[in-house]
PDB file of C-alpha atoms in Angstrom:
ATOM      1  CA  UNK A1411       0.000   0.000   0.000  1.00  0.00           C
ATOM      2  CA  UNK A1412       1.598   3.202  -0.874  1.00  0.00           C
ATOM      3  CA  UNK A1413       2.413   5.572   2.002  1.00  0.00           C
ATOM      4  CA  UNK A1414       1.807   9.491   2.154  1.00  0.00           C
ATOM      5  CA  UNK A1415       5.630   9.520   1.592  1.00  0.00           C
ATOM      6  CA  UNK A1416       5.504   7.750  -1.919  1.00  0.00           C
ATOM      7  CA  UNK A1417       2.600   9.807  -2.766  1.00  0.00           C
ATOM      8  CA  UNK A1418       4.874  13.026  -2.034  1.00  0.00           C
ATOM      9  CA  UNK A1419       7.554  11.157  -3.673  1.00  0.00           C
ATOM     10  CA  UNK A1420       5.914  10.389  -6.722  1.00  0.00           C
ATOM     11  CA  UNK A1421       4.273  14.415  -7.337  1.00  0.00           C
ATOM     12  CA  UNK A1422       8.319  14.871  -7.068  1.00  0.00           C
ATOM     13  CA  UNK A1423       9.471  13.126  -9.418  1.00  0.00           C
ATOM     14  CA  UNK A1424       6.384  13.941 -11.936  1.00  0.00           C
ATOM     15  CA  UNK A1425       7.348  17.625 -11.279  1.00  0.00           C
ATOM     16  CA  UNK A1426      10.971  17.524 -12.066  1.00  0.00           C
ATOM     17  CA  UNK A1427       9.835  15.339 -14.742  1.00  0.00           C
ATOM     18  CA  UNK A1428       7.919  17.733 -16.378  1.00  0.00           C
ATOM     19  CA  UNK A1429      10.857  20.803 -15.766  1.00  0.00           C
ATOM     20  CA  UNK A1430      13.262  18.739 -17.601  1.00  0.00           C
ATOM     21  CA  UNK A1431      10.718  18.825 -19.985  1.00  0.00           C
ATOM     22  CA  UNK A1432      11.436  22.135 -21.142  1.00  0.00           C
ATOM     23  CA  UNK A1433      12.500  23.322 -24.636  1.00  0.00           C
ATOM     24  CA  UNK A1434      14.398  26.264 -22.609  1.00  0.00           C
ATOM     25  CA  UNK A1435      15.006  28.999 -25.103  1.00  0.00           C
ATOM     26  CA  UNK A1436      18.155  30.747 -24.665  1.00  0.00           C
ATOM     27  CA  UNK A1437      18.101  34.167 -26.501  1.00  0.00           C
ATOM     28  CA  UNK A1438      16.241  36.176 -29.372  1.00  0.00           C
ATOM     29  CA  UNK A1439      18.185  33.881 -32.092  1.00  0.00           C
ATOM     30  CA  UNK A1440      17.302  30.399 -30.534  1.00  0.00           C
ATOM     31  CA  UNK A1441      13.669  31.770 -30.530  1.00  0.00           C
ATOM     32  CA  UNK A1442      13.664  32.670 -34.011  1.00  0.00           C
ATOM     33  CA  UNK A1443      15.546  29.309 -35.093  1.00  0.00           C
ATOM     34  CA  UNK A1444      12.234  28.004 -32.679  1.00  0.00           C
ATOM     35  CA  UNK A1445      10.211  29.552 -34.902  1.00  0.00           C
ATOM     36  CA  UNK A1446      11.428  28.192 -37.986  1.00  0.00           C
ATOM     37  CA  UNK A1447      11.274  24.833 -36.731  1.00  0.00           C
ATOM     38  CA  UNK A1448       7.760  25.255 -35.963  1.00  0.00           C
ATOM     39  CA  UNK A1449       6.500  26.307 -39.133  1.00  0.00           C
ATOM     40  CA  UNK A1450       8.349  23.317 -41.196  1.00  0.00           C
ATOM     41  CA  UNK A1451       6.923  20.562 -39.388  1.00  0.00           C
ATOM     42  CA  UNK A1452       7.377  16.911 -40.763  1.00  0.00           C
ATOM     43  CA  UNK A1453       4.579  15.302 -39.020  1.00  0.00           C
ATOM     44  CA  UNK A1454       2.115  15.923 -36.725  1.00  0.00           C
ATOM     45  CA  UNK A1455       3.643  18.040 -33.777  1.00  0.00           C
ATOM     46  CA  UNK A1456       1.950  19.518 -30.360  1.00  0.00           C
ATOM     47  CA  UNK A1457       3.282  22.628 -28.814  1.00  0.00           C
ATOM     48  CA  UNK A1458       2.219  23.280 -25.440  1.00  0.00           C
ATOM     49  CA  UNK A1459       3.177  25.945 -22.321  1.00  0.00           C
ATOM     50  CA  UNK A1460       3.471  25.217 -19.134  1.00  0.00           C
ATOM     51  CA  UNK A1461       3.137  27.872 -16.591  1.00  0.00           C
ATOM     52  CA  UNK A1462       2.335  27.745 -12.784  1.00  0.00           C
ATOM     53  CA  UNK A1463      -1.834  26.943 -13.473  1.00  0.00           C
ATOM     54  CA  UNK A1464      -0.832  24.067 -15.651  1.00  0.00           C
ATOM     55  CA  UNK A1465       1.921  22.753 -12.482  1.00  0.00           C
ATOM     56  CA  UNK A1466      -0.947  22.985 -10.324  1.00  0.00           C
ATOM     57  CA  UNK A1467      -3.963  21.383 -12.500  1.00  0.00           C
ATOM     58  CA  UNK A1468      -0.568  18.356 -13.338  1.00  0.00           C
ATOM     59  CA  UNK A1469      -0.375  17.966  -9.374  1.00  0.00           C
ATOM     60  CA  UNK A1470      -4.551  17.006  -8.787  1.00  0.00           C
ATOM     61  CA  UNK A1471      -5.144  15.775 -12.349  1.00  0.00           C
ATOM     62  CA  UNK A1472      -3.086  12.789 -13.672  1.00  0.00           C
ATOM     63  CA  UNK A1473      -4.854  13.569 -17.480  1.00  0.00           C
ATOM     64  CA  UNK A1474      -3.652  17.010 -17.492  1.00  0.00           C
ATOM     65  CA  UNK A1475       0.347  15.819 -16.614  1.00  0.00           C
ATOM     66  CA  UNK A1476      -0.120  13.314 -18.815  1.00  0.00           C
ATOM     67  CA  UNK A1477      -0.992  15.206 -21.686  1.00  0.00           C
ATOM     68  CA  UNK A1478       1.181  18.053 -21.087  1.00  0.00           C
ATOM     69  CA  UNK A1479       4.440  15.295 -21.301  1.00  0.00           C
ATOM     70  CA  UNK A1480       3.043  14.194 -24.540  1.00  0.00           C
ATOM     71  CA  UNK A1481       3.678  17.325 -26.374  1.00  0.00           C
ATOM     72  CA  UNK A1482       6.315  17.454 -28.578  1.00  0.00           C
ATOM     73  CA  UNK A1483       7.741  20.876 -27.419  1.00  0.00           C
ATOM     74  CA  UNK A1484       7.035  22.286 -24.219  1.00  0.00           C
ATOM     75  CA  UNK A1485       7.797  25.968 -23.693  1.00  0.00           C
ATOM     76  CA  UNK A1486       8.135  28.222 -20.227  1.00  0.00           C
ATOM     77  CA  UNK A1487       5.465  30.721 -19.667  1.00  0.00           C
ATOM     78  CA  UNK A1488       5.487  33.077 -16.835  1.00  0.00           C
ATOM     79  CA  UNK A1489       7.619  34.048 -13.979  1.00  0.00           C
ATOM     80  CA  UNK A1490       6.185  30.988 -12.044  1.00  0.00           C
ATOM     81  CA  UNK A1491       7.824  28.568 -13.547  1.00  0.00           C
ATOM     82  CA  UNK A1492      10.982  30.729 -13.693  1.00  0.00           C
ATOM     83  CA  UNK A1493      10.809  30.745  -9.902  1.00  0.00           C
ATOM     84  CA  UNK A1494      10.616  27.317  -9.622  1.00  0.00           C
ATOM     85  CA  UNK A1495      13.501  26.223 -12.286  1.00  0.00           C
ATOM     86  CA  UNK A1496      15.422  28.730 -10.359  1.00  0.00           C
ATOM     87  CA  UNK A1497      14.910  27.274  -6.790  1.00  0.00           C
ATOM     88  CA  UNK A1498      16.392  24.129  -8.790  1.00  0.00           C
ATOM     89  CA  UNK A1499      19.612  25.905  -9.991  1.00  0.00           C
ATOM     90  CA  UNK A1500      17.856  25.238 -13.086  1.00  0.00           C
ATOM     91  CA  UNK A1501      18.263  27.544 -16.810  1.00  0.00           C
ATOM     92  CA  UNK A1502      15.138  29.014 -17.513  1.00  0.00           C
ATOM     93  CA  UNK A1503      15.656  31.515 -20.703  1.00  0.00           C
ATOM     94  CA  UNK A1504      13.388  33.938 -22.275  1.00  0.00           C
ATOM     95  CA  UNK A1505       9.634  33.836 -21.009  1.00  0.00           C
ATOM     96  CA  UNK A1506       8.116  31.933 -24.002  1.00  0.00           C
ATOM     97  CA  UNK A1507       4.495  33.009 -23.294  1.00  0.00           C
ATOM     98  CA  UNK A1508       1.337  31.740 -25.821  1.00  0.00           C
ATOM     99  CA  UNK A1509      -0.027  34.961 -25.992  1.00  0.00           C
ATOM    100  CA  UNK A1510       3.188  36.900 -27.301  1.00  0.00           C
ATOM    101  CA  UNK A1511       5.115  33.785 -29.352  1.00  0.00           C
ATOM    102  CA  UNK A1512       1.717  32.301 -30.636  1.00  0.00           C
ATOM    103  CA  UNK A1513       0.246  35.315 -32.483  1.00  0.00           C
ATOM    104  CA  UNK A1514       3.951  35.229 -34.149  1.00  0.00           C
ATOM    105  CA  UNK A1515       3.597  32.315 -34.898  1.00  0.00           C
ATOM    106  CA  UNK A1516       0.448  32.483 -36.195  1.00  0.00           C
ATOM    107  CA  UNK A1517       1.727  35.186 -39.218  1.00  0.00           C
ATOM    108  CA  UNK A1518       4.455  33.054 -39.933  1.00  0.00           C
ATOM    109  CA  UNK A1519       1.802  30.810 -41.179  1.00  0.00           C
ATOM    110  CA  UNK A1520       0.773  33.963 -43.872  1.00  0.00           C
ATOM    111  CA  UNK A1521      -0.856  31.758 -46.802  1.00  0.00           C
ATOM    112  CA  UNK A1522      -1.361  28.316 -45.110  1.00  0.00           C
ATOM    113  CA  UNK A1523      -4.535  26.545 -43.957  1.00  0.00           C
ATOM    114  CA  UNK A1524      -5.433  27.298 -40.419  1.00  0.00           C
ATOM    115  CA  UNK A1525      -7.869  25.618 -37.881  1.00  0.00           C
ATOM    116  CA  UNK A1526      -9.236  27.515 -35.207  1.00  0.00           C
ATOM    117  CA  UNK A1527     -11.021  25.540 -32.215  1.00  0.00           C
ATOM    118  CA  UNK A1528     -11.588  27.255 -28.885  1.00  0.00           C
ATOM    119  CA  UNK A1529     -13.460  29.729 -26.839  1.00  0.00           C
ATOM    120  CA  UNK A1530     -17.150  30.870 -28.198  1.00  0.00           C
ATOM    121  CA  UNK A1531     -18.688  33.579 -31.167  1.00  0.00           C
ATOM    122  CA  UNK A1532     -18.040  36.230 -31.066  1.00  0.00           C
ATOM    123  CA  UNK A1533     -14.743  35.845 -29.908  1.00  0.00           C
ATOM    124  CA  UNK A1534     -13.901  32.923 -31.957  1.00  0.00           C
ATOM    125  CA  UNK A1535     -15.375  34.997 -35.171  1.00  0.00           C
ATOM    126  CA  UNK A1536     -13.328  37.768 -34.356  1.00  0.00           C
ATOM    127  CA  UNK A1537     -10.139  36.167 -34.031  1.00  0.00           C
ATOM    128  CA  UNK A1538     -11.473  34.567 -37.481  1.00  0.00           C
ATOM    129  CA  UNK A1539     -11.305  37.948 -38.801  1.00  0.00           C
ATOM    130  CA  UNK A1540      -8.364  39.266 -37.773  1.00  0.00           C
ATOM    131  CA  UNK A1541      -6.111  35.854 -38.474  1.00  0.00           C
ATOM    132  CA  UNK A1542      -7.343  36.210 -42.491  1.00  0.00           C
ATOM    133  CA  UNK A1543      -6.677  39.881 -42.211  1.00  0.00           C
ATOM    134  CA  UNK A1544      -2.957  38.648 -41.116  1.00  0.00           C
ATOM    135  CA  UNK A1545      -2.930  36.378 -44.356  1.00  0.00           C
ATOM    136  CA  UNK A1546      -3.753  32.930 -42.767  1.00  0.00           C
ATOM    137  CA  UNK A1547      -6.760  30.737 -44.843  1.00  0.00           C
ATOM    138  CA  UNK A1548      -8.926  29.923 -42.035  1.00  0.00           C
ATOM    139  CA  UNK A1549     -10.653  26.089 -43.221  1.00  0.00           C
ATOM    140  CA  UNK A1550     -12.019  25.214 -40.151  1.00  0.00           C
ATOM    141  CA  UNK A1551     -13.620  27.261 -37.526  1.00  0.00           C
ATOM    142  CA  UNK A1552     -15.612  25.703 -33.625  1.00  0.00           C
ATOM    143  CA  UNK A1553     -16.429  26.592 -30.528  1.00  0.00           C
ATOM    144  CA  UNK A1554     -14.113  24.807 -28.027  1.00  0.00           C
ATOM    145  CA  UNK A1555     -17.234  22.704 -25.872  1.00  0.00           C
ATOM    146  CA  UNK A1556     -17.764  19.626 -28.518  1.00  0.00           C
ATOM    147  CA  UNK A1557     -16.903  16.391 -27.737  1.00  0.00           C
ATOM    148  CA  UNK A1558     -13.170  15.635 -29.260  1.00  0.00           C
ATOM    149  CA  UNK A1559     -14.569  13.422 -32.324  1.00  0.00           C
ATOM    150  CA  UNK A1560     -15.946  16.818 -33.883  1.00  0.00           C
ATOM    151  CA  UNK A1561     -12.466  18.083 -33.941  1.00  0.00           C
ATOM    152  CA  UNK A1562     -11.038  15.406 -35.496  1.00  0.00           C
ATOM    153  CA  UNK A1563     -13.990  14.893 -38.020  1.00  0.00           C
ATOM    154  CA  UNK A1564     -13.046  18.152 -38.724  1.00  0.00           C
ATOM    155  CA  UNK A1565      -9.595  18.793 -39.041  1.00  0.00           C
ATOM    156  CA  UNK A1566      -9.305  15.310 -41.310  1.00  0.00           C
ATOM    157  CA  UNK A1567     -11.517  16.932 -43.803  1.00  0.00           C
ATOM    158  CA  UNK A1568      -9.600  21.014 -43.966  1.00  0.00           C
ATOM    159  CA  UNK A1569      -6.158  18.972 -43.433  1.00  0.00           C
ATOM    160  CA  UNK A1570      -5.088  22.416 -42.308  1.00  0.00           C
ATOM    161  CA  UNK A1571      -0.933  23.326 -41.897  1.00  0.00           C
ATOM    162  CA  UNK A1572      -1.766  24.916 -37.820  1.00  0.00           C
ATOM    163  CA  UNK A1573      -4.181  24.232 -35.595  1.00  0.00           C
ATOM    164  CA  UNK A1574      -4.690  26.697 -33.082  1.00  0.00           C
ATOM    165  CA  UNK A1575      -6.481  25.177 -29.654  1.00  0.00           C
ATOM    166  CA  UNK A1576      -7.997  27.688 -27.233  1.00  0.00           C
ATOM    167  CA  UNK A1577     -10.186  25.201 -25.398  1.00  0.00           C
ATOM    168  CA  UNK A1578      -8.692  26.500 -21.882  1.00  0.00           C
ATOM    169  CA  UNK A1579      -6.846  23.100 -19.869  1.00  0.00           C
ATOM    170  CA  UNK A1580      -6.996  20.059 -19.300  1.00  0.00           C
ATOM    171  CA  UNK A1581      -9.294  19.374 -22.576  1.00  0.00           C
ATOM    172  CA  UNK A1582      -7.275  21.162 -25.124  1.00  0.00           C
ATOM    173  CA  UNK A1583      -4.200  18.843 -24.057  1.00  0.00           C
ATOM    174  CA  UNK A1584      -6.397  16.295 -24.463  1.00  0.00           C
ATOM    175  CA  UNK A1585      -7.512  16.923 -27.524  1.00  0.00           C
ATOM    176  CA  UNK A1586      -4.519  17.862 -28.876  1.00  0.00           C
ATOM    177  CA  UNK A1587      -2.859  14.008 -28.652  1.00  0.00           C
ATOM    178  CA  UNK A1588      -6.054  12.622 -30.432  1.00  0.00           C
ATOM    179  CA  UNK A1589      -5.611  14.860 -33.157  1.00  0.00           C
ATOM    180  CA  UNK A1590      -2.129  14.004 -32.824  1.00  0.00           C
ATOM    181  CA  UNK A1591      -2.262  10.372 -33.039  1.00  0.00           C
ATOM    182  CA  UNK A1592      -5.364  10.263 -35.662  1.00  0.00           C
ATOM    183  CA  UNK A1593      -4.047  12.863 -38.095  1.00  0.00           C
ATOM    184  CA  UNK A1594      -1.138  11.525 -40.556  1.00  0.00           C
ATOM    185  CA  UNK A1595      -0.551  15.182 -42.201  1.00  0.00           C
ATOM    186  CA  UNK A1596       2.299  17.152 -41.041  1.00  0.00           C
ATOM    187  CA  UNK A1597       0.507  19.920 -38.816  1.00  0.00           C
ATOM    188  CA  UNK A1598       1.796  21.934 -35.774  1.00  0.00           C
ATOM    189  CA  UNK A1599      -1.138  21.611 -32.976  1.00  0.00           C
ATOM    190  CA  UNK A1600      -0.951  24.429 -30.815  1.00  0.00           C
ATOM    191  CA  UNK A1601      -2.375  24.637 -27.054  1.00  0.00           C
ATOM    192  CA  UNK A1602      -3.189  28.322 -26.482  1.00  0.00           C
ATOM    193  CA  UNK A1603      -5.507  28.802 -23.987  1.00  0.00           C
ATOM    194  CA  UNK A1604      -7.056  32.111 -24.075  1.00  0.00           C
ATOM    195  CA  UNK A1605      -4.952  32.778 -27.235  1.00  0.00           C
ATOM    196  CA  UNK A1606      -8.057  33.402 -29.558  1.00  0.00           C
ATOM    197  CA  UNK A1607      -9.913  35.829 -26.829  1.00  0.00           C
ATOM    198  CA  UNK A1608      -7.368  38.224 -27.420  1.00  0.00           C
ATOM    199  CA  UNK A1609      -7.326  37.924 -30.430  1.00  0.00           C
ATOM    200  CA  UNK A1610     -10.496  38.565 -30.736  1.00  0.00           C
ATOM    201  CA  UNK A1611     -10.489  41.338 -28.422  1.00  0.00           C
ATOM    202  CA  UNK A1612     -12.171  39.796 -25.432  1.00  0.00           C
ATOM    203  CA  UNK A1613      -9.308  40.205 -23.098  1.00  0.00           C
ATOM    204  CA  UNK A1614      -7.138  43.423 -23.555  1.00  0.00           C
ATOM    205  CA  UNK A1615      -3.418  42.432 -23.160  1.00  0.00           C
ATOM    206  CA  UNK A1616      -1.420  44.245 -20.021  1.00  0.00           C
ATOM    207  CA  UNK A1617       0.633  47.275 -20.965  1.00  0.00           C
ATOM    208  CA  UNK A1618       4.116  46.799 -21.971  1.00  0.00           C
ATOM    209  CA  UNK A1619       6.142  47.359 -18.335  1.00  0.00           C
ATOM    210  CA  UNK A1620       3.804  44.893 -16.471  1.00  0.00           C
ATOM    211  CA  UNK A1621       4.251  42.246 -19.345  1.00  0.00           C
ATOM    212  CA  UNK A1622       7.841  42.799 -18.977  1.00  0.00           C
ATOM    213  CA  UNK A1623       8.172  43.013 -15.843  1.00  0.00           C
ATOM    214  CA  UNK A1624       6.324  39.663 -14.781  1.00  0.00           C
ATOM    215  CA  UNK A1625       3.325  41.167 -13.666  1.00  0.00           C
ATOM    216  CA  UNK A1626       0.671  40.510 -16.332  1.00  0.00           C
ATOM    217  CA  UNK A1627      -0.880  37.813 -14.483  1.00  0.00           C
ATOM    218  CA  UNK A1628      -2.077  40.955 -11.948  1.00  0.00           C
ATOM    219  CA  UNK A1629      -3.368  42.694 -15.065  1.00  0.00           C
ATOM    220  CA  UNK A1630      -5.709  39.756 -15.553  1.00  0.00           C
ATOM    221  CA  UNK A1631      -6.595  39.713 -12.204  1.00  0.00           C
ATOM    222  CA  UNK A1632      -7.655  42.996 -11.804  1.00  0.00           C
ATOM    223  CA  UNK A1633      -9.933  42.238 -15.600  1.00  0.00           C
ATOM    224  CA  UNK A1634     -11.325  39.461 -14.818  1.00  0.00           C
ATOM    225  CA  UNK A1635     -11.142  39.385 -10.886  1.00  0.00           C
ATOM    226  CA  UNK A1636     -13.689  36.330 -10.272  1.00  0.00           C
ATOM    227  CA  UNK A1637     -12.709  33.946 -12.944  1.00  0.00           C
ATOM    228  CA  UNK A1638      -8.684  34.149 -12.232  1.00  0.00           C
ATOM    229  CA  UNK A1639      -9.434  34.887  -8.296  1.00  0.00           C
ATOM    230  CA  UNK A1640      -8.974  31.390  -8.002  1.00  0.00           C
ATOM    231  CA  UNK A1641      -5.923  30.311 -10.414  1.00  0.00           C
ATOM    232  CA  UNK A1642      -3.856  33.336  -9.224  1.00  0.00           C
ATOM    233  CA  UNK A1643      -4.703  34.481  -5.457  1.00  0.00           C
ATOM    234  CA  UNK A1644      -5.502  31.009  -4.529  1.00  0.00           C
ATOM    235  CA  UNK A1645      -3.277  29.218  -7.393  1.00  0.00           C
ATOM    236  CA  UNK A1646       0.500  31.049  -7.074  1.00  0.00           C
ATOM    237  CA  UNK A1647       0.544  30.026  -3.136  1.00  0.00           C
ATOM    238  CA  UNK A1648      -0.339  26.675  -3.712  1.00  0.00           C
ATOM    239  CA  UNK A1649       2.047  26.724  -6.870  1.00  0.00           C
ATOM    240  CA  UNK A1650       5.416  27.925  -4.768  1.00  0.00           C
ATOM    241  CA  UNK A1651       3.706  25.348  -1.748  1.00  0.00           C
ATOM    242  CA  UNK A1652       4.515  22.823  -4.639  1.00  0.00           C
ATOM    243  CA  UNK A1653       7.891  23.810  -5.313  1.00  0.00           C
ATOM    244  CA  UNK A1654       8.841  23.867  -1.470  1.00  0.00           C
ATOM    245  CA  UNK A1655       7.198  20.711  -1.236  1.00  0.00           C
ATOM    246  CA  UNK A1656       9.496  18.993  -4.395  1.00  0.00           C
ATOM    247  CA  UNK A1657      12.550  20.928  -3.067  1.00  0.00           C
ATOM    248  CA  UNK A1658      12.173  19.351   0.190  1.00  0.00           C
ATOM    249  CA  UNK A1659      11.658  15.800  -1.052  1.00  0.00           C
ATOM    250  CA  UNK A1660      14.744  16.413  -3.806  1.00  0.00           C
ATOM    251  CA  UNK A1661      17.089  17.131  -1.347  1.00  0.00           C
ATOM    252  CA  UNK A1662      15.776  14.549   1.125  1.00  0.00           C
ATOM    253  CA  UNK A1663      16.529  11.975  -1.648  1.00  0.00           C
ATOM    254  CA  UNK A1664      19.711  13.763  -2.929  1.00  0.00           C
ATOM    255  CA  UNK A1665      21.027  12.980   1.068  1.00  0.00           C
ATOM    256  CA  UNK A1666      20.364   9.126   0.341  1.00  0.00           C
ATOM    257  CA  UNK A1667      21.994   8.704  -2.713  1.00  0.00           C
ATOM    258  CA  UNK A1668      18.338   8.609  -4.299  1.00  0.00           C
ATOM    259  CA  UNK A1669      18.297  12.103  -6.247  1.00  0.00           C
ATOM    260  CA  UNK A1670      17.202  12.199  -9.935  1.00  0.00           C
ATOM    261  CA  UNK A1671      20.068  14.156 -12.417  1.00  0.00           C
TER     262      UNK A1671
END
C-alpha cells in the first residue's frame, strides 16, 4: 500500500519530470531558429506551455500531466515557472508566453490553412477575422465545448498546416494528442488557452512594463477578478507550496543517494 511519503515522492518526481521537460530557449536567435522549426513541421507536432496553473492542475489531475508530457515541445510561460527552475539551480531563458510567441507564430503561417477551435462567437469569429486579415486561410472554424470526435472529423476533412487550440486546460491537451495520433498530415497543434480571446479582443493584453516586468498575471486579475481569483490568489501560493514541497523531497533523496540528475 503506498504511504503518504511515496505519494509526495511520486508528485516529485512527476514535477521535475515535467521541468526537464522544457525546450528552454536561450536568446532572441534560438527563438527565431524556434520559430522556424515550428513552421516546417514533418509530421504531426503539439506545442504546449506550461506555466504555474498548468503545475498545479498536473499535481490534482493525472490527465492534465499526462498530456502536457506528450507534447512534442514544451515551452516556459510566466515568472512561475521561472521561480521554480530557479529554486532548482535550473536555466530558464526567455519567457516563451502563448499569448506573445503564438500570435507570431500564427503570421508566420501567412498563406497556409489554419484551424481555429476554442473559446465561443463572437470571440472565436473575431479572431477569425483578424487571423485572415494577417494572411492565414482559415478552413475550419468551432467553438471549443464539442466532444473531441468533432475536432477530429473536422480537421481530417480542412487537413489544415496549424491548428490553433484555445479550449482553456486540461481538454485542449487532451484533444490535442487525439488529433495528434489520428491525423497523418504534417501539422503543428498548438495549445493556447485564451490565445483566440485576445485575439479577438475579449481580453485586452497588459501594458508593456507589467508584461515585462512579470506582472501581467495581476493585469488579468484585476480584468477578470472572479474567474482568475482562483488560479492566481488562490493558485501562485499553492504553486510555490509545490515547489517547497518537491525541493524538500529532492534534497531529502539527494542525502540518500536517491536524487534524480
Amino acid at each position: 500500500m503506498a504511504t503518504p511519503e511515496d505519494s509526495q515522492n511520486a508528485r516529485a518526481r512527476d514535477f521535475m519530470a515535467l521541468m526537464n521537460r522544457l525546450r528552454i530557449v536561450e536568446d532572441e536567435a534560438a527563438e527565431n531558429a524556434l520559430l522556424d522549426e515550428l513552421t516546417r513541421p514533418g509530421a504531426p507536432l503539439i506545442l504546449s506551455f506550461v506555466n504555474a496553473h498548468a503545475v498545479n492542475l498536473g499535481w490534482k489531475q493525472p490527465g492534465m500531466l499526462e498530456g502536457l508530457m506528450r507534447s512534442d515541445i514544451l515551452l516556459r510561460d510566466g515568472i512561475g515557472v521561472k521561480l521554480g527552475l530557479r529554486a532548482f539551480h535550473r536555466r530558464y531563458g526567455l519567457n516563451m508566453n502563448g499569448t506573445d510567441f503564438i500570435p507570431r507564430l500564427a503570421r508566420a503561417y501567412a498563406g497556409r490553412r489554419v484551424a481555429l477551435f476554442g473559446t465561443r462567437s463572437p470571440w472565436l469569429d473575431n479572431a477569425r477575422r483578424a487571423l485572415e486579415g494577417w494572411g492565414l486561410t482559415i478552413v475550419a472554424c468551432h467553438e471549443g465545448f464539442d466532444p473531441p470526435e468533432t475536432y477530429l472529423r473536422l480537421a481530417a476533412e480542412t487537413k489544415p498546416d496549424l491548428i490553433l487550440m484555445a479550449m482553456g486546460m486540461p481538454k485542449q491537451e487532451e484533444v490535442s494528442v487525439k488529433l495528434r495520433d489520428a491525423l497523418t498530415h504534417p501539422v503543428l497543434i498548438v495549445n493556447g488557452g485564451a490565445v483566440l480571446d485576445y485575439i479577438g479582443g475579449k481580453v485586452p493584453r497588459a501594458p508593456r512594463v507589467m508584461r515585462q516586468t512579470g506582472l501581467e498575471w495581476l493585469f488579468r486579475l484585476a480584468v477578470e477578478p472572479r474567474r482568475l481569483f482562483g488560479r492566481y490568489v488562490v493558485g501562485i501560493p499553492v504553486y510555490f507550496a509545490h515547489v517547497a514541497e518537491v525541493r524538500w523531497s529532492h534534497e531529502g533523496r539527494a542525502a540518500s543517494g536517491q536524487a534524480e540528475p
